[in-house]
Coordinates of C-alpha atoms and ligand atoms in Angstrom, one line a residue:
M1 CA 14.1 3.1 43.0
N2 CA 14.7 6.1 45.1
T3 CA 12.3 8.5 43.6
H4 CA 12.9 11.5 46.1
V5 CA 15.8 13.7 46.1
S6 CA 16.6 16.0 48.8
D7 CA 18.2 19.3 47.8
N8 CA 21.0 18.5 51.0
I9 CA 22.8 15.6 49.7
E10 CA 26.1 16.2 48.2
R11 CA 25.4 16.4 44.4
V12 CA 28.3 13.7 41.9
N13 CA 30.0 15.0 38.9
V14 CA 29.8 11.7 36.1
V15 CA 31.9 13.5 33.3
G16 CA 30.7 11.1 30.1
G17 CA 27.2 9.8 28.6
G18 CA 29.0 6.6 27.3
L19 CA 28.2 3.2 28.9
A20 CA 30.3 3.9 32.2
G21 CA 28.9 7.4 32.7
C22 CA 25.5 6.0 32.1
E23 CA 25.7 3.0 34.4
A24 CA 27.3 4.8 37.2
A25 CA 24.7 7.6 36.5
W26 CA 22.0 5.0 37.2
Q27 CA 23.3 3.5 40.4
L28 CA 23.6 6.6 41.4
A29 CA 19.9 7.9 41.3
R30 CA 18.5 4.8 42.2
R31 CA 20.0 5.4 45.6
G32 CA 19.2 8.6 45.3
V33 CA 21.7 10.4 45.0
P34 CA 21.2 13.6 42.8
V35 CA 24.4 13.2 39.6
D36 CA 25.3 16.2 37.1
L37 CA 26.1 14.3 34.5
H38 CA 28.2 16.2 31.5
E39 CA 28.1 15.2 28.4
M40 CA 30.0 16.6 25.2
R41 CA 27.7 15.3 22.0
P42 CA 26.4 16.5 20.1
A43 CA 27.8 19.8 20.2
R44 CA 31.3 18.3 20.2
R45 CA 31.6 15.1 18.2
T46 CA 34.2 12.1 18.6
E47 CA 35.9 10.7 16.0
A48 CA 33.8 7.8 16.5
H49 CA 30.6 8.4 17.9
T50 CA 28.1 10.1 14.5
T51 CA 24.7 10.9 17.1
G52 CA 23.9 13.0 20.4
H53 CA 22.3 9.5 22.4
L54 CA 24.1 8.3 25.2
A55 CA 25.2 5.4 25.4
E56 CA 26.3 4.9 21.3
L57 CA 28.4 2.0 20.6
V58 CA 31.0 3.5 18.7
C59 CA 31.5 -0.1 16.8
S60 CA 29.8 -4.0 17.2
N61 CA 26.3 -4.6 18.3
S62 CA 27.5 -8.0 20.4
F63 CA 28.1 -7.6 24.2
R64 CA 29.5 -11.1 23.6
S65 CA 28.7 -14.5 24.5
R66 CA 26.3 -14.9 27.0
S67 CA 27.8 -18.5 28.3
L68 CA 28.1 -18.3 31.7
T69 CA 31.7 -20.7 30.5
T70 CA 32.5 -16.9 28.7
G71 CA 34.5 -14.5 31.2
A72 CA 31.7 -12.1 28.9
G73 CA 28.7 -14.2 29.7
L74 CA 30.0 -14.2 33.7
L75 CA 30.4 -10.6 34.1
K76 CA 26.7 -10.0 32.3
E77 CA 25.1 -12.4 34.4
E78 CA 27.0 -10.3 37.5
M79 CA 26.0 -7.1 36.5
R80 CA 22.2 -8.1 35.9
R81 CA 22.3 -9.5 39.5
M82 CA 23.6 -6.0 41.1
G83 CA 20.8 -3.8 38.5
S84 CA 22.8 -3.1 35.5
L85 CA 20.9 -0.9 34.0
M86 CA 22.9 -1.4 30.5
I87 CA 22.0 -5.2 30.9
E88 CA 18.2 -4.5 31.5
L89 CA 18.2 -2.2 28.3
G90 CA 20.3 -5.1 26.5
E91 CA 18.1 -7.4 26.6
A92 CA 15.1 -4.9 26.6
H93 CA 16.0 -4.9 23.3
Q94 CA 18.0 -7.7 21.7
V95 CA 18.8 -9.0 18.1
P96 CA 19.0 -12.7 17.2
A97 CA 22.7 -13.3 18.0
G98 CA 23.4 -16.9 18.6
S99 CA 24.8 -17.6 22.2
A100 CA 25.7 -14.0 22.4
L101 CA 23.5 -10.8 23.6
A102 CA 23.7 -8.7 20.6
V103 CA 21.0 -5.6 20.2
D104 CA 19.6 -2.9 18.2
R105 CA 22.0 0.0 18.4
E106 CA 19.6 2.4 17.8
R107 CA 16.5 2.2 19.9
F108 CA 19.5 0.3 23.0
A109 CA 20.9 3.7 22.8
E110 CA 17.6 5.9 22.4
A111 CA 16.8 3.4 25.6
V112 CA 19.6 4.0 27.8
S113 CA 19.2 8.3 26.8
E114 CA 15.5 8.7 28.0
R115 CA 15.4 6.4 31.1
V116 CA 18.5 8.4 32.3
S117 CA 17.7 11.8 31.9
S118 CA 14.6 10.8 33.0
L119 CA 16.6 9.5 37.0
P120 CA 15.0 12.0 39.8
G121 CA 17.9 14.3 40.4
L122 CA 20.2 14.6 37.4
R123 CA 20.8 17.1 35.3
L124 CA 22.3 16.1 31.8
I125 CA 24.5 18.5 30.9
R126 CA 25.8 19.1 27.0
R127 CA 28.6 20.6 27.0
E128 CA 32.4 19.8 27.2
I129 CA 34.4 19.5 30.4
D130 CA 38.0 20.8 30.1
S131 CA 39.6 20.1 33.7
I132 CA 37.6 18.3 36.4
P133 CA 35.2 19.6 38.2
P134 CA 35.4 19.9 41.8
G135 CA 33.2 18.1 44.4
L136 CA 32.9 14.3 43.8
T137 CA 33.2 13.5 40.3
I138 CA 33.4 10.2 38.6
V139 CA 35.4 10.9 35.2
A140 CA 34.1 8.2 32.7
T141 CA 35.2 9.7 28.8
G142 CA 35.7 6.3 27.6
P143 CA 39.2 6.5 24.6
L144 CA 38.1 9.0 22.8
T145 CA 38.3 12.3 25.4
A146 CA 38.6 15.2 24.6
G147 CA 41.8 17.0 24.1
P148 CA 41.5 19.7 26.9
L149 CA 40.5 17.6 29.4
S150 CA 43.7 15.2 28.1
E151 CA 46.1 18.0 28.9
R152 CA 44.5 18.4 32.2
L153 CA 44.7 14.7 33.4
R154 CA 47.8 14.6 31.7
E155 CA 49.2 17.2 34.4
L156 CA 47.6 15.6 37.3
L157 CA 48.7 11.8 36.3
G158 CA 52.0 12.7 35.0
A159 CA 52.8 12.8 31.7
E160 CA 54.2 9.1 31.4
H161 CA 50.4 7.8 32.8
L162 CA 48.5 9.2 30.0
Y163 CA 48.6 6.5 27.2
Y164 CA 46.9 7.3 24.2
Y165 CA 47.4 4.5 21.9
D166 CA 46.4 1.2 22.0
A167 CA 48.6 -1.5 21.0
I168 CA 47.5 -4.6 21.5
S169 CA 49.8 -8.2 21.5
P170 CA 47.4 -11.5 21.3
V171 CA 47.3 -13.1 24.8
V172 CA 47.3 -17.1 25.1
T173 CA 46.3 -19.4 28.1
A174 CA 50.0 -20.8 29.3
E175 CA 48.2 -24.3 29.7
S176 CA 46.9 -24.2 25.5
V177 CA 50.6 -23.8 24.3
D178 CA 52.8 -27.0 23.6
A179 CA 54.9 -27.1 26.4
S180 CA 56.9 -29.9 24.1
V181 CA 57.8 -26.6 21.4
A182 CA 58.1 -24.2 23.8
F183 CA 61.4 -23.6 26.6
R184 CA 62.3 -21.2 28.4
A185 CA 64.8 -18.8 28.4
S186 CA 65.2 -14.3 28.2
R187 CA 68.2 -13.1 25.5
Y188 CA 71.8 -13.3 26.4
D189 CA 69.5 -15.2 29.5
E190 CA 69.4 -12.3 31.8
N191 CA 66.7 -13.3 33.7
P192 CA 66.6 -16.9 32.4
G193 CA 63.1 -18.2 32.3
D194 CA 61.7 -15.8 31.8
Y195 CA 60.1 -15.7 28.1
L196 CA 58.0 -18.7 26.2
N197 CA 60.1 -19.0 23.3
L198 CA 58.3 -21.0 20.2
P199 CA 61.7 -21.0 17.6
L200 CA 60.4 -21.5 13.6
T201 CA 62.5 -23.1 10.6
Q202 CA 62.8 -21.2 7.7
A203 CA 60.1 -22.6 6.1
E204 CA 57.5 -22.4 9.5
Y205 CA 59.1 -18.7 9.3
Y206 CA 58.2 -18.0 5.7
R207 CA 54.4 -19.8 5.7
L208 CA 53.4 -17.6 8.4
V209 CA 55.2 -14.5 7.0
D210 CA 53.6 -14.7 3.6
S211 CA 50.0 -15.8 5.8
V212 CA 49.9 -12.8 8.1
V213 CA 50.7 -10.4 4.6
E214 CA 47.7 -12.4 2.8
A215 CA 45.5 -12.0 5.9
E216 CA 42.2 -9.9 6.3
K217 CA 42.2 -7.2 8.0
V218 CA 40.4 -4.5 9.3
P219 CA 40.2 -0.9 8.1
V220 CA 42.3 1.4 9.3
R221 CA 39.9 4.1 10.6
S222 CA 40.3 7.5 8.7
F223 CA 41.9 9.3 12.4
E224 CA 44.3 6.3 13.1
R225 CA 48.0 6.9 12.3
F226 CA 50.8 3.6 13.6
F227 CA 54.1 5.1 15.5
E228 CA 57.1 4.2 13.8
G229 CA 58.0 1.9 17.5
C230 CA 54.8 0.1 17.3
L231 CA 53.7 -1.3 13.6
P232 CA 51.6 -3.7 12.9
V233 CA 52.7 -7.1 13.0
E234 CA 51.4 -7.5 9.0
E235 CA 52.8 -4.3 8.1
M236 CA 56.3 -5.1 9.0
A237 CA 55.8 -7.9 7.1
R238 CA 55.1 -6.6 4.4
R239 CA 58.1 -4.0 4.2
G240 CA 60.6 -7.3 3.6
R241 CA 60.2 -11.0 3.8
E242 CA 62.7 -11.0 6.5
T243 CA 61.8 -7.8 8.2
L244 CA 60.1 -9.6 11.3
A245 CA 63.1 -11.8 12.0
F246 CA 65.0 -8.9 12.7
G247 CA 62.2 -7.6 14.2
P248 CA 60.8 -8.9 17.1
M249 CA 61.1 -11.8 15.9
R250 CA 65.2 -12.1 15.8
P251 CA 66.6 -15.8 17.5
T252 CA 69.3 -12.9 18.9
G253 CA 70.8 -14.6 22.3
L254 CA 67.9 -17.5 22.2
V255 CA 69.2 -21.4 21.1
D256 CA 67.1 -24.5 21.3
P257 CA 67.8 -26.3 24.3
A258 CA 66.3 -29.3 21.4
S259 CA 68.6 -28.5 18.9
G260 CA 70.9 -27.0 20.2
E261 CA 70.8 -24.4 17.9
R262 CA 69.9 -20.3 17.4
P263 CA 66.6 -21.2 14.9
Y264 CA 66.1 -18.7 12.1
A265 CA 63.5 -16.9 13.9
V266 CA 61.5 -17.1 17.0
V267 CA 58.0 -16.4 19.3
Q268 CA 58.7 -15.1 22.1
L269 CA 55.9 -15.4 24.4
R270 CA 55.8 -12.7 27.2
Q271 CA 53.8 -13.4 31.1
E272 CA 51.0 -11.1 31.2
N273 CA 49.2 -12.3 34.9
R274 CA 50.8 -12.2 38.3
E275 CA 49.7 -16.3 38.1
G276 CA 51.4 -16.6 35.2
T277 CA 48.1 -17.9 33.2
L278 CA 48.0 -15.6 30.7
Y279 CA 51.1 -15.0 28.0
N280 CA 51.2 -12.4 25.7
L281 CA 52.6 -12.4 21.8
V282 CA 55.7 -10.3 21.5
G283 CA 55.2 -7.9 18.9
F284 CA 52.4 -9.5 17.1
Q285 CA 49.9 -6.3 17.3
T286 CA 47.5 -6.0 14.5
K287 CA 44.8 -5.2 12.6
M288 CA 44.0 -9.0 11.4
T289 CA 40.2 -9.5 11.7
W290 CA 39.8 -11.9 14.3
P291 CA 39.1 -15.2 12.8
E292 CA 42.6 -14.5 11.2
Q293 CA 44.5 -14.3 13.4
K294 CA 43.4 -17.4 14.8
R295 CA 43.8 -19.1 11.5
V296 CA 47.3 -17.8 11.2
F297 CA 48.4 -17.6 14.4
S298 CA 47.7 -21.5 15.1
L299 CA 50.2 -21.3 12.0
I300 CA 53.3 -20.5 14.8
P301 CA 55.0 -24.0 16.6
G302 CA 53.3 -24.2 20.2
L303 CA 50.4 -23.0 19.6
A304 CA 48.1 -25.3 16.9
S305 CA 45.6 -25.7 19.9
A306 CA 46.5 -22.6 21.9
V307 CA 43.4 -20.7 23.3
F308 CA 43.2 -17.1 22.3
V309 CA 41.8 -14.7 25.2
R310 CA 42.5 -11.6 23.4
Y311 CA 42.8 -11.0 20.2
G312 CA 45.4 -8.1 19.0
S313 CA 44.6 -4.7 18.6
L314 CA 45.1 -0.9 17.4
H315 CA 43.6 1.7 17.6
R316 CA 43.8 5.3 19.4
N317 CA 43.1 4.6 23.0
T318 CA 43.2 7.2 25.6
Y319 CA 43.5 5.6 28.9
I320 CA 45.7 5.4 32.2
N321 CA 48.5 4.0 33.6
A322 CA 45.8 2.2 35.9
P323 CA 47.7 -0.1 38.6
R324 CA 49.6 2.7 39.5
H325 CA 46.6 5.7 39.9
L326 CA 43.6 3.4 40.5
L327 CA 42.7 1.6 43.7
P328 CA 40.3 -1.3 43.2
T329 CA 37.6 0.7 43.9
L330 CA 38.2 2.8 41.3
Q331 CA 39.1 5.6 42.9
W332 CA 42.3 7.7 43.0
R333 CA 44.8 6.9 45.0
G334 CA 45.8 10.6 45.4
G335 CA 42.5 11.3 45.9
P336 CA 39.4 9.3 47.4
R337 CA 37.4 12.0 45.7
L338 CA 37.8 10.9 42.5
F339 CA 36.8 7.9 40.5
F340 CA 37.7 6.8 37.5
A341 CA 35.2 4.8 35.5
G342 CA 34.9 2.8 31.3
Q343 CA 38.0 1.9 29.3
I344 CA 40.2 5.0 30.2
T345 CA 40.3 2.6 33.4
G346 CA 42.4 0.2 31.6
V347 CA 39.2 -2.3 31.1
E348 CA 38.8 -3.4 27.1
G349 CA 34.9 -3.4 25.7
Y350 CA 31.6 -2.1 26.1
I351 CA 30.1 -4.2 29.2
E352 CA 33.6 -4.0 30.6
S353 CA 33.6 -0.6 30.7
A354 CA 29.8 -0.5 31.7
A355 CA 30.8 -2.7 34.7
S356 CA 33.3 -0.6 36.4
G357 CA 30.7 2.2 36.0
L358 CA 28.1 0.4 38.1
L359 CA 31.2 0.4 40.4
A360 CA 32.4 3.5 40.4
G361 CA 28.4 4.2 41.2
V362 CA 27.7 2.0 43.4
N363 CA 31.3 2.7 45.8
A364 CA 30.4 7.0 44.6
A365 CA 26.6 6.5 46.4
R366 CA 28.2 4.9 49.1
L367 CA 31.2 8.0 50.2
V368 CA 27.8 10.5 50.0
S369 CA 26.3 8.4 52.2
G370 CA 29.1 8.1 55.0
G371 CA 29.9 4.3 54.0
K372 CA 32.7 2.8 52.8
P373 CA 33.7 1.5 49.6
V374 CA 33.8 -1.7 48.7
T375 CA 35.7 -4.1 45.8
P376 CA 34.2 -7.3 44.5
P377 CA 35.8 -10.7 45.5
A378 CA 38.9 -11.0 43.4
T379 CA 36.6 -14.7 42.7
T380 CA 34.2 -12.7 40.9
A381 CA 34.7 -11.6 37.2
L382 CA 34.1 -8.2 38.2
G383 CA 36.7 -8.7 41.2
A384 CA 39.5 -10.1 39.0
L385 CA 39.3 -7.3 36.3
L386 CA 39.4 -4.9 38.3
N387 CA 42.4 -6.5 40.1
Y388 CA 44.0 -7.0 37.5
V389 CA 43.6 -3.0 36.2
S390 CA 44.7 -1.6 40.1
D391 CA 47.7 -4.4 41.1
P392 CA 50.7 -1.8 41.8
G393 CA 52.9 -4.3 40.8
R394 CA 52.3 -4.8 37.2
R395 CA 54.6 -3.6 34.6
D396 CA 54.2 -2.9 31.5
F397 CA 49.9 -2.1 31.8
Q398 CA 47.8 -2.9 28.5
P399 CA 44.5 -3.1 28.9
M400 CA 42.4 -6.2 28.9
N401 CA 39.3 -7.6 28.5
V402 CA 37.8 -10.1 31.1
N403 CA 38.1 -13.9 30.7
F404 CA 39.3 -16.9 33.0
G405 CA 42.8 -17.1 33.1
L406 CA 42.6 -13.2 35.2
F407 CA 40.4 -15.6 38.1
P408 CA 42.4 -16.6 41.0
S409 CA 42.9 -20.8 40.5
L410 CA 40.6 -23.4 41.9
P411 CA 41.7 -25.1 45.3
F412 CA 41.4 -28.9 43.0
K413 CA 42.7 -29.6 39.8
T414 CA 40.1 -29.7 36.7
K415 CA 40.5 -28.7 33.1
G416 CA 38.7 -27.1 30.3
R417 CA 34.4 -26.2 30.5
R418 CA 34.3 -27.8 34.1
K419 CA 36.6 -25.7 35.3
K420 CA 35.2 -23.0 33.6
E421 CA 31.9 -24.3 35.0
F422 CA 33.3 -24.5 38.8
M423 CA 35.0 -20.9 38.3
A424 CA 31.4 -19.7 37.4
E425 CA 29.2 -21.1 40.1
R426 CA 32.3 -20.3 43.0
A427 CA 31.9 -16.5 41.1
L428 CA 28.3 -16.0 41.7
R429 CA 28.5 -17.4 45.2
D430 CA 31.2 -15.2 46.7
L431 CA 29.0 -12.2 44.7
E432 CA 25.6 -13.3 46.2
R433 CA 27.1 -13.0 49.5
W434 CA 29.3 -9.9 49.3
W435 CA 26.8 -8.3 47.6
L436 CA 24.6 -8.6 51.0
D437 CA 27.3 -8.1 53.3
C438 CA 27.4 -4.3 51.3
G439 CA 24.0 -4.5 52.4
E440 CA 23.0 -3.8 49.2
G441 CA 21.5 -7.7 48.3
P442 CA 19.7 -9.6 48.1
S443 CA 20.5 -9.5 43.6
S444 CA 18.0 -11.0 41.6
T445 CA 19.2 -15.2 41.3
A446 CA 17.5 -16.3 38.6
V447 CA 20.1 -17.3 35.9
R448 CA 19.7 -16.3 32.5
E449 CA 22.3 -18.2 29.4
A450 CA 22.0 -18.8 26.7
Ligands
LIG501 C1 37.0 3.1 17.1 C2 36.1 2.3 18.6 C3 35.7 0.9 18.5 C4 34.8 0.1 19.5 N1 34.3 -1.0 19.1 C5 34.3 -2.1 20.4 C6 33.6 -2.9 20.0 O1 33.2 -3.7 19.5 N2 33.8 -3.9 20.9 C7 33.5 -3.3 21.9 O2 33.1 -4.6 23.3 N3 34.3 -2.5 22.9 C8 34.3 -1.4 21.8 N4 35.7 -0.8 21.7 C9 35.6 -0.1 23.4 C10 35.1 0.2 24.4 O3 34.6 -0.8 24.5 C11 33.6 1.2 24.2 O4 35.1 2.3 23.2 C12 33.6 1.8 24.7 O5 32.6 2.2 24.8 C13 33.6 2.8 26.0 O6 32.6 3.2 27.0 P1 33.2 4.4 28.0 O7 31.9 4.5 28.4 O8 34.3 3.9 28.4 O9 33.1 5.5 26.7 P2 32.1 5.7 26.2 O10 31.5 5.2 25.4 O11 32.9 6.9 24.5 O12 31.6 6.9 26.5 C14 32.7 8.3 26.6 C15 32.0 9.4 26.3 O13 31.9 10.8 27.2 C16 32.0 11.6 25.8 N5 32.9 12.8 26.4 C17 34.2 12.9 26.2 N6 34.9 13.7 26.2 C18 34.5 14.6 27.1 C19 34.3 15.8 27.3 N7 35.9 16.5 27.7 N8 33.2 16.3 28.6 C20 32.3 15.4 28.0 N9 32.1 14.8 27.4 C21 33.3 13.9 27.1 C22 31.7 11.1 24.7 O14 31.2 12.2 23.7 C23 31.3 10.1 25.3 O15 30.4 10.1 25.3 C24 35.7 0.8 20.9 C25 36.5 1.7 20.5 C26 37.2 2.3 19.8 C27 37.6 3.4 20.0

């Protein structure tokens, strides 16, 4: 930690004292850069936060798996090696949770608040920001960004490039879909082969619809409203047993080559990433609980052994069209002195948000000292995630958790756990080399795995 902060060094504005903003502020301060951290709570609340603490966890208290053979476990290890405050304090305030890193949310948020507010050169300013401050700035206002600032962002980015709602369909790995069931086709043979289609008989369709209706759901929060054009799959199923067969599961324009006939209903899988390793279930946004999604969607022919890398959800979420607006350094394409970090960049989850804050902080500090911003290699968990959010070729952008489906393939064939072990080894090796090349290393390399 650099404890001396010179008055001659440019101050950086960090807007939002959540996981991303606090991590960014920490990375700046430890490099001797003074920070103005703007947080509107407690005077102005969001719909989900209940305290005035920095880095409040709004829902679960889990930072997910610690295993290096999961995307979340690997990302945490990378963050730890890069000196993440959220990981340090998460580990210091952990509670027993098997192979996951879960934290005592109150103690964790208190510890972050205490550590961040006493950083040398940091001014914690408790007020709502309603326009982007002048000067070098990191916007990290999260999924519940306050209204006036959202309006300014709409003006800056274009109304069609700021989203307020997240309707996420589940995503599965391509290799876990049963290829003997799925057939490639697009409706009426437009762009043939773009979709993977899973055909259902009438009996299979009814079994699925009934299970969707009966499945356990996450309660709808008072501030959540659904759009008619984007209803949860269970709401469509509840409205009538045939609703889905006339909606996202309609078989119109599709013929199953195995039977030569039009199926009763179809689940369409749309390619999710450039590499074609991930597919989403079109129209299956849902508020079913994660275990129920696994159970119910496994009833779909072809998905009995599917590996779900992301479950479906629906909630209010402010995020920008990052592929259009962000560089992988997290700088705005329209001006290098504006950074975005956290969930507003289209990453999804506590640790993903904090990790993007880490890089935004490192890069803003590099700009202040006349250096060049950097991006981690695409073979690392953080690099793969940033590659996903900032890929300008991506259409229909939706937020994403870190997962192995985002990583570039290995140069040799291997499957299952071994494949993830190889990817994790490659990630940590490449991270080490890159961090040293950036003049930031060596990192802390003692691996911690549950
Ligand atoms: C209801 C809900 C539940 C979620 N549950 C989970 C979960 O269980 N697990 C998980 O991994 N992820 C969850 N997420 C997703 C996400 O990971 C978290 O929201 C995470 O906290 C995002 O980090 P962040 O730093 O980007 O935003 P936040 O942690 O939300 O921090 C943003 C901060 O900016 C402040 N702010 C907003 N606007 C302004 C302004 N104009 N001026 C000044 N300050 C402002 C806010 O008060 C807040 O403190 C959830 C999201 C929501 C909305």
